[in-house]
């Protein structure tokens, strides 16, 4: 019982910081997406391909969470992000709002309309931590088990978007895509689903179109769209 109330207290404290982050980013017209998946589903690759495609259309910032290494933020920067920063959690298996607040003080927000937070590869606890995001995207891939929505329902219940990656490998794996979609929609009927291959580029146009629309929903963001000269 004591353990439960301590956990609730920690999550409540996290919620306060998350709200502080939203109140800092929303007036600046910055829309934030918390990207979650198991390790290896392709979060970083999805962000790389997205940044390349939206070059000149949207200023994109990325806060990259990993247990160790700056490899992902390096890749994101090379892809052309307006700014990227790496958080190393040194063992912690999820990001918390105070980590995002600290990272935001080191990021140049002036050219950013859309901020991605790449969470630690883990389908369990990241779903319990509000990072001050406007929306949540869960990435799954055809090389993992097609039982992910059934096994990790909280992740799919609290996400607004599901991206199914590695579509090009579908003919070579025993992955029942219809079952995944059906399970995910049973858990969360409002889930928006994109099927993509970061390798071939299939489906990325629709995903990027949605991102632009999502970012432009906020009038403030529209002003920040980098004009092509
Ligand atoms: Mg990554
Ligand atoms: Zn954790």
PDB file of C-alpha atoms and ligand atoms in Angstrom:
ATOM      1  CA  UNK A   1       0.000   0.000   0.000  1.00  0.00           C
ATOM      2  CA  UNK A   2       2.794   2.421   0.942  1.00  0.00           C
ATOM      3  CA  UNK A   3       4.595   1.560  -2.280  1.00  0.00           C
ATOM      4  CA  UNK A   4       1.519   2.378  -4.336  1.00  0.00           C
ATOM      5  CA  UNK A   5       1.079   5.796  -2.760  1.00  0.00           C
ATOM      6  CA  UNK A   6       4.767   6.670  -3.268  1.00  0.00           C
ATOM      7  CA  UNK A   7       4.471   5.742  -6.947  1.00  0.00           C
ATOM      8  CA  UNK A   8       1.360   7.896  -7.262  1.00  0.00           C
ATOM      9  CA  UNK A   9       3.133  10.800  -5.579  1.00  0.00           C
ATOM     10  CA  UNK A  10       6.067  10.561  -8.016  1.00  0.00           C
ATOM     11  CA  UNK A  11       3.734  10.436 -11.014  1.00  0.00           C
ATOM     12  CA  UNK A  12       1.773  13.431  -9.673  1.00  0.00           C
ATOM     13  CA  UNK A  13       5.019  15.418  -9.291  1.00  0.00           C
ATOM     14  CA  UNK A  14       5.928  14.435 -12.865  1.00  0.00           C
ATOM     15  CA  UNK A  15       2.538  15.691 -14.045  1.00  0.00           C
ATOM     16  CA  UNK A  16       3.251  19.142 -12.576  1.00  0.00           C
ATOM     17  CA  UNK A  17       6.522  19.416 -14.539  1.00  0.00           C
ATOM     18  CA  UNK A  18       4.833  18.074 -17.696  1.00  0.00           C
ATOM     19  CA  UNK A  19       2.207  20.804 -17.438  1.00  0.00           C
ATOM     20  CA  UNK A  20       4.970  23.386 -16.955  1.00  0.00           C
ATOM     21  CA  UNK A  21       6.566  22.143 -20.213  1.00  0.00           C
ATOM     22  CA  UNK A  22       3.261  22.426 -22.090  1.00  0.00           C
ATOM     23  CA  UNK A  23       2.768  25.961 -20.811  1.00  0.00           C
ATOM     24  CA  UNK A  24       6.261  26.833 -22.002  1.00  0.00           C
ATOM     25  CA  UNK A  25       5.967  25.270 -25.488  1.00  0.00           C
ATOM     26  CA  UNK A  26       2.348  25.936 -26.474  1.00  0.00           C
ATOM     27  CA  UNK A  27       2.575  29.769 -26.502  1.00  0.00           C
ATOM     28  CA  UNK A  28       5.701  29.452 -28.658  1.00  0.00           C
ATOM     29  CA  UNK A  29       3.690  27.472 -31.185  1.00  0.00           C
ATOM     30  CA  UNK A  30       5.736  24.334 -30.671  1.00  0.00           C
ATOM     31  CA  UNK A  31       3.860  21.034 -30.972  1.00  0.00           C
ATOM     32  CA  UNK A  32       5.444  18.063 -29.247  1.00  0.00           C
ATOM     33  CA  UNK A  33       5.292  14.351 -30.036  1.00  0.00           C
ATOM     34  CA  UNK A  34       6.432  11.589 -27.672  1.00  0.00           C
ATOM     35  CA  UNK A  35       7.688   8.692 -29.844  1.00  0.00           C
ATOM     36  CA  UNK A  36       7.759   5.271 -28.177  1.00  0.00           C
ATOM     37  CA  UNK A  37       8.498   1.689 -29.238  1.00  0.00           C
ATOM     38  CA  UNK A  38      10.412  -1.407 -28.250  1.00  0.00           C
ATOM     39  CA  UNK A  39      14.164  -1.339 -29.090  1.00  0.00           C
ATOM     40  CA  UNK A  40      14.874  -1.699 -32.803  1.00  0.00           C
ATOM     41  CA  UNK A  41      11.424  -0.856 -34.197  1.00  0.00           C
ATOM     42  CA  UNK A  42      12.975   2.072 -36.046  1.00  0.00           C
ATOM     43  CA  UNK A  43      12.203   5.265 -34.102  1.00  0.00           C
ATOM     44  CA  UNK A  44      15.453   7.001 -35.009  1.00  0.00           C
ATOM     45  CA  UNK A  45      15.268   5.918 -38.663  1.00  0.00           C
ATOM     46  CA  UNK A  46      11.663   7.142 -38.881  1.00  0.00           C
ATOM     47  CA  UNK A  47      12.760  10.513 -37.499  1.00  0.00           C
ATOM     48  CA  UNK A  48      15.714  10.692 -39.919  1.00  0.00           C
ATOM     49  CA  UNK A  49      13.518  10.036 -42.958  1.00  0.00           C
ATOM     50  CA  UNK A  50      10.876  12.461 -41.617  1.00  0.00           C
ATOM     51  CA  UNK A  51      13.368  15.281 -41.076  1.00  0.00           C
ATOM     52  CA  UNK A  52      14.794  14.794 -44.571  1.00  0.00           C
ATOM     53  CA  UNK A  53      11.325  14.955 -46.127  1.00  0.00           C
ATOM     54  CA  UNK A  54      10.137  17.973 -44.149  1.00  0.00           C
ATOM     55  CA  UNK A  55      13.282  19.996 -44.784  1.00  0.00           C
ATOM     56  CA  UNK A  56      12.205  23.549 -45.624  1.00  0.00           C
ATOM     57  CA  UNK A  57       8.602  22.893 -44.529  1.00  0.00           C
ATOM     58  CA  UNK A  58       8.862  22.543 -40.766  1.00  0.00           C
ATOM     59  CA  UNK A  59      11.609  23.317 -38.280  1.00  0.00           C
ATOM     60  CA  UNK A  60      12.088  20.048 -36.393  1.00  0.00           C
ATOM     61  CA  UNK A  61      13.808  19.613 -33.046  1.00  0.00           C
ATOM     62  CA  UNK A  62      14.533  16.277 -31.402  1.00  0.00           C
ATOM     63  CA  UNK A  63      15.208  15.305 -27.810  1.00  0.00           C
ATOM     64  CA  UNK A  64      16.723  11.849 -28.011  1.00  0.00           C
ATOM     65  CA  UNK A  65      16.530   9.535 -25.031  1.00  0.00           C
ATOM     66  CA  UNK A  66      18.896   6.605 -24.674  1.00  0.00           C
ATOM     67  CA  UNK A  67      20.385   4.754 -21.760  1.00  0.00           C
ATOM     68  CA  UNK A  68      23.900   5.435 -23.123  1.00  0.00           C
ATOM     69  CA  UNK A  69      25.622   6.934 -26.235  1.00  0.00           C
ATOM     70  CA  UNK A  70      24.912  10.014 -28.359  1.00  0.00           C
ATOM     71  CA  UNK A  71      24.650   7.953 -31.561  1.00  0.00           C
ATOM     72  CA  UNK A  72      20.970   8.727 -32.188  1.00  0.00           C
ATOM     73  CA  UNK A  73      21.247  12.503 -31.693  1.00  0.00           C
ATOM     74  CA  UNK A  74      24.269  12.446 -34.028  1.00  0.00           C
ATOM     75  CA  UNK A  75      22.197  10.692 -36.709  1.00  0.00           C
ATOM     76  CA  UNK A  76      19.302  13.132 -36.203  1.00  0.00           C
ATOM     77  CA  UNK A  77      21.614  16.120 -36.513  1.00  0.00           C
ATOM     78  CA  UNK A  78      23.136  14.683 -39.704  1.00  0.00           C
ATOM     79  CA  UNK A  79      19.612  14.280 -41.137  1.00  0.00           C
ATOM     80  CA  UNK A  80      19.168  18.059 -40.860  1.00  0.00           C
ATOM     81  CA  UNK A  81      17.233  18.719 -37.661  1.00  0.00           C
ATOM     82  CA  UNK A  82      17.012  22.355 -36.548  1.00  0.00           C
ATOM     83  CA  UNK A  83      18.411  21.209 -33.207  1.00  0.00           C
ATOM     84  CA  UNK A  84      18.960  17.866 -31.481  1.00  0.00           C
ATOM     85  CA  UNK A  85      19.963  16.998 -27.970  1.00  0.00           C
ATOM     86  CA  UNK A  86      20.725  13.661 -26.360  1.00  0.00           C
ATOM     87  CA  UNK A  87      19.584  12.626 -22.909  1.00  0.00           C
ATOM     88  CA  UNK A  88      21.437   9.667 -21.386  1.00  0.00           C
ATOM     89  CA  UNK A  89      19.435   8.144 -18.567  1.00  0.00           C
ATOM     90  CA  UNK A  90      22.367   6.024 -17.286  1.00  0.00           C
ATOM     91  CA  UNK A  91      20.238   2.964 -16.760  1.00  0.00           C
ATOM     92  CA  UNK A  92      16.741   4.381 -16.372  1.00  0.00           C
ATOM     93  CA  UNK A  93      14.282   2.675 -18.710  1.00  0.00           C
ATOM     94  CA  UNK A  94      12.048   5.677 -19.507  1.00  0.00           C
ATOM     95  CA  UNK A  95      12.179   9.465 -19.775  1.00  0.00           C
ATOM     96  CA  UNK A  96      10.642  11.720 -17.122  1.00  0.00           C
ATOM     97  CA  UNK A  97       9.382  15.288 -17.459  1.00  0.00           C
ATOM     98  CA  UNK A  98      12.237  16.835 -15.441  1.00  0.00           C
ATOM     99  CA  UNK A  99      14.711  15.396 -17.984  1.00  0.00           C
ATOM    100  CA  UNK A 100      12.809  17.106 -20.794  1.00  0.00           C
ATOM    101  CA  UNK A 101      12.703  20.403 -18.887  1.00  0.00           C
ATOM    102  CA  UNK A 102      16.492  20.244 -18.433  1.00  0.00           C
ATOM    103  CA  UNK A 103      17.030  19.391 -22.125  1.00  0.00           C
ATOM    104  CA  UNK A 104      14.775  22.270 -23.226  1.00  0.00           C
ATOM    105  CA  UNK A 105      17.042  24.772 -21.477  1.00  0.00           C
ATOM    106  CA  UNK A 106      19.850  23.640 -23.796  1.00  0.00           C
ATOM    107  CA  UNK A 107      17.932  23.576 -27.060  1.00  0.00           C
ATOM    108  CA  UNK A 108      17.468  26.518 -29.435  1.00  0.00           C
ATOM    109  CA  UNK A 109      13.684  26.702 -29.785  1.00  0.00           C
ATOM    110  CA  UNK A 110      13.581  29.697 -32.119  1.00  0.00           C
ATOM    111  CA  UNK A 111      13.395  27.694 -35.373  1.00  0.00           C
ATOM    112  CA  UNK A 112      11.398  24.761 -34.069  1.00  0.00           C
ATOM    113  CA  UNK A 113       7.733  24.169 -34.924  1.00  0.00           C
ATOM    114  CA  UNK A 114       7.640  20.454 -34.198  1.00  0.00           C
ATOM    115  CA  UNK A 115       9.528  18.793 -31.360  1.00  0.00           C
ATOM    116  CA  UNK A 116       9.987  15.031 -31.257  1.00  0.00           C
ATOM    117  CA  UNK A 117      10.921  13.292 -28.043  1.00  0.00           C
ATOM    118  CA  UNK A 118      12.410   9.867 -28.823  1.00  0.00           C
ATOM    119  CA  UNK A 119      11.755   7.831 -25.699  1.00  0.00           C
ATOM    120  CA  UNK A 120      13.810   4.881 -24.427  1.00  0.00           C
ATOM    121  CA  UNK A 121      13.090   1.661 -26.356  1.00  0.00           C
ATOM    122  CA  UNK A 122      10.579   0.046 -24.005  1.00  0.00           C
ATOM    123  CA  UNK A 123       6.846  -0.617 -24.333  1.00  0.00           C
ATOM    124  CA  UNK A 124       6.140  -0.709 -20.604  1.00  0.00           C
ATOM    125  CA  UNK A 125       6.832   2.259 -18.320  1.00  0.00           C
ATOM    126  CA  UNK A 126       7.288   5.107 -20.855  1.00  0.00           C
ATOM    127  CA  UNK A 127       3.504   5.009 -21.290  1.00  0.00           C
ATOM    128  CA  UNK A 128       3.022   6.052 -17.640  1.00  0.00           C
ATOM    129  CA  UNK A 129       5.130   9.224 -17.838  1.00  0.00           C
ATOM    130  CA  UNK A 130       3.692  12.434 -19.261  1.00  0.00           C
ATOM    131  CA  UNK A 131       6.543  14.417 -20.842  1.00  0.00           C
ATOM    132  CA  UNK A 132       4.474  17.503 -21.641  1.00  0.00           C
ATOM    133  CA  UNK A 133       3.754  16.210 -25.159  1.00  0.00           C
ATOM    134  CA  UNK A 134       0.708  17.080 -27.271  1.00  0.00           C
ATOM    135  CA  UNK A 135       0.442  13.617 -28.747  1.00  0.00           C
ATOM    136  CA  UNK A 136       1.932  10.130 -28.517  1.00  0.00           C
ATOM    137  CA  UNK A 137       3.109   7.917 -31.343  1.00  0.00           C
ATOM    138  CA  UNK A 138       3.861   4.229 -30.837  1.00  0.00           C
ATOM    139  CA  UNK A 139       6.051   2.586 -33.486  1.00  0.00           C
ATOM    140  CA  UNK A 140       5.854  -1.164 -34.077  1.00  0.00           C
ATOM    141  CA  UNK A 141       7.615  -3.159 -36.782  1.00  0.00           C
ATOM    142  CA  UNK A 142       7.038  -6.332 -38.757  1.00  0.00           C
ATOM    143  CA  UNK A 143      10.206  -7.936 -37.350  1.00  0.00           C
ATOM    144  CA  UNK A 144       8.806  -8.086 -33.831  1.00  0.00           C
ATOM    145  CA  UNK A 145       5.955 -10.211 -32.524  1.00  0.00           C
ATOM    146  CA  UNK A 146       2.491  -9.354 -33.787  1.00  0.00           C
ATOM    147  CA  UNK A 147       1.231  -9.707 -30.204  1.00  0.00           C
ATOM    148  CA  UNK A 148       2.605  -6.338 -29.029  1.00  0.00           C
ATOM    149  CA  UNK A 149      -0.754  -4.524 -28.721  1.00  0.00           C
ATOM    150  CA  UNK A 150      -2.250  -7.467 -26.840  1.00  0.00           C
ATOM    151  CA  UNK A 151       0.740  -7.712 -24.472  1.00  0.00           C
ATOM    152  CA  UNK A 152       1.279  -3.992 -23.840  1.00  0.00           C
ATOM    153  CA  UNK A 153      -2.254  -2.547 -23.960  1.00  0.00           C
ATOM    154  CA  UNK A 154      -1.484   0.580 -21.881  1.00  0.00           C
ATOM    155  CA  UNK A 155       0.994   1.790 -24.510  1.00  0.00           C
ATOM    156  CA  UNK A 156      -1.617   1.481 -27.256  1.00  0.00           C
ATOM    157  CA  UNK A 157      -4.441   2.841 -25.099  1.00  0.00           C
ATOM    158  CA  UNK A 158      -2.508   6.046 -24.321  1.00  0.00           C
ATOM    159  CA  UNK A 159      -1.138   6.660 -27.846  1.00  0.00           C
ATOM    160  CA  UNK A 160      -2.999   8.591 -30.529  1.00  0.00           C
ATOM    161  CA  UNK A 161      -1.008   7.246 -33.482  1.00  0.00           C
ATOM    162  CA  UNK A 162       0.505   3.853 -34.370  1.00  0.00           C
ATOM    163  CA  UNK A 163       3.172   3.598 -37.060  1.00  0.00           C
ATOM    164  CA  UNK A 164       3.827   0.098 -38.421  1.00  0.00           C
ATOM    165  CA  UNK A 165       7.385   0.144 -39.808  1.00  0.00           C
ATOM    166  CA  UNK A 166       9.423  -2.292 -41.979  1.00  0.00           C
ATOM    167  CA  UNK A 167       6.473  -2.972 -44.257  1.00  0.00           C
ATOM    168  CA  UNK A 168       8.926  -4.082 -46.982  1.00  0.00           C
ATOM    169  CA  UNK A 169       9.815  -7.146 -44.870  1.00  0.00           C
ATOM    170  CA  UNK A 170       6.212  -8.346 -44.581  1.00  0.00           C
ATOM    171  CA  UNK A 171       6.601 -11.093 -47.257  1.00  0.00           C
ATOM    172  CA  UNK A 172       9.538 -12.607 -45.333  1.00  0.00           C
ATOM    173  CA  UNK A 173       8.169 -12.694 -41.779  1.00  0.00           C
ATOM    174  CA  UNK A 174       5.247 -14.316 -39.975  1.00  0.00           C
ATOM    175  CA  UNK A 175       3.637 -11.051 -39.005  1.00  0.00           C
ATOM    176  CA  UNK A 176      -0.138 -10.803 -39.101  1.00  0.00           C
ATOM    177  CA  UNK A 177      -0.613  -7.102 -39.832  1.00  0.00           C
ATOM    178  CA  UNK A 178      -4.410  -7.341 -39.793  1.00  0.00           C
ATOM    179  CA  UNK A 179      -4.296  -8.947 -36.346  1.00  0.00           C
ATOM    180  CA  UNK A 180      -2.027  -6.155 -35.029  1.00  0.00           C
ATOM    181  CA  UNK A 181      -4.339  -3.467 -36.367  1.00  0.00           C
ATOM    182  CA  UNK A 182      -7.421  -5.239 -35.068  1.00  0.00           C
ATOM    183  CA  UNK A 183      -5.945  -5.676 -31.565  1.00  0.00           C
ATOM    184  CA  UNK A 184      -4.701  -2.112 -31.457  1.00  0.00           C
ATOM    185  CA  UNK A 185      -8.082  -0.727 -32.536  1.00  0.00           C
ATOM    186  CA  UNK A 186      -9.906  -2.900 -30.017  1.00  0.00           C
ATOM    187  CA  UNK A 187      -7.781  -1.349 -27.279  1.00  0.00           C
ATOM    188  CA  UNK A 188      -8.036   2.142 -28.745  1.00  0.00           C
ATOM    189  CA  UNK A 189     -10.657   2.711 -31.475  1.00  0.00           C
ATOM    190  CA  UNK A 190      -9.371   6.272 -32.074  1.00  0.00           C
ATOM    191  CA  UNK A 191      -5.850   5.177 -32.960  1.00  0.00           C
ATOM    192  CA  UNK A 192      -4.646   6.599 -36.289  1.00  0.00           C
ATOM    193  CA  UNK A 193      -2.547   4.020 -38.144  1.00  0.00           C
ATOM    194  CA  UNK A 194       0.243   4.565 -40.681  1.00  0.00           C
ATOM    195  CA  UNK A 195       1.961   1.681 -42.469  1.00  0.00           C
ATOM    196  CA  UNK A 196       5.443   2.611 -43.629  1.00  0.00           C
ATOM    197  CA  UNK A 197       8.798   1.344 -44.771  1.00  0.00           C
ATOM    198  CA  UNK A 198      11.616   3.686 -43.829  1.00  0.00           C
ATOM    199  CA  UNK A 199      13.809   1.621 -46.142  1.00  0.00           C
ATOM    200  CA  UNK A 200      11.747   2.019 -49.343  1.00  0.00           C
ATOM    201  CA  UNK A 201       9.937   5.220 -48.379  1.00  0.00           C
ATOM    202  CA  UNK A 202       6.501   3.594 -48.750  1.00  0.00           C
ATOM    203  CA  UNK A 203       3.837   5.324 -46.693  1.00  0.00           C
ATOM    204  CA  UNK A 204       6.090   8.159 -45.571  1.00  0.00           C
ATOM    205  CA  UNK A 205       4.286  10.788 -47.671  1.00  0.00           C
ATOM    206  CA  UNK A 206       1.038  10.224 -45.776  1.00  0.00           C
ATOM    207  CA  UNK A 207       2.847  10.245 -42.427  1.00  0.00           C
ATOM    208  CA  UNK A 208       4.606  13.513 -43.254  1.00  0.00           C
ATOM    209  CA  UNK A 209       1.387  15.090 -44.533  1.00  0.00           C
ATOM    210  CA  UNK A 210      -0.258  14.239 -41.261  1.00  0.00           C
ATOM    211  CA  UNK A 211       2.668  15.710 -39.294  1.00  0.00           C
ATOM    212  CA  UNK A 212       2.455  18.993 -41.193  1.00  0.00           C
ATOM    213  CA  UNK A 213      -1.294  19.161 -40.614  1.00  0.00           C
ATOM    214  CA  UNK A 214      -0.784  18.330 -36.952  1.00  0.00           C
ATOM    215  CA  UNK A 215       1.818  21.071 -36.567  1.00  0.00           C
ATOM    216  CA  UNK A 216      -0.260  23.635 -38.486  1.00  0.00           C
ATOM    217  CA  UNK A 217      -3.329  23.026 -36.333  1.00  0.00           C
ATOM    218  CA  UNK A 218      -1.611  25.498 -34.117  1.00  0.00           C
ATOM    219  CA  UNK A 219      -1.710  28.942 -35.725  1.00  0.00           C
ATOM    220  CA  UNK A 220       1.500  29.910 -33.959  1.00  0.00           C
ATOM    221  CA  UNK A 221       3.332  27.089 -35.689  1.00  0.00           C
ATOM    222  CA  UNK A 222       2.151  28.187 -39.106  1.00  0.00           C
ATOM    223  CA  UNK A 223       4.145  31.378 -38.701  1.00  0.00           C
ATOM    224  CA  UNK A 224       7.288  29.384 -38.027  1.00  0.00           C
ATOM    225  CA  UNK A 225       7.194  27.372 -41.198  1.00  0.00           C
ATOM    226  CA  UNK A 226      10.463  28.009 -42.953  1.00  0.00           C
ATOM    227  CA  UNK A 227       9.799  29.659 -46.306  1.00  0.00           C
ATOM    228  CA  UNK A 228      11.541  28.169 -49.300  1.00  0.00           C
ATOM    229  CA  UNK A 229      13.464  30.936 -51.055  1.00  0.00           C
TER     230      UNK A 229
HETATM  231 MG1  LIG B   1      16.842   5.292 -31.335  1.00  0.00          MG
HETATM  232 ZN1  LIG B   2      11.094   2.789 -16.800  1.00  0.00          ZN
END
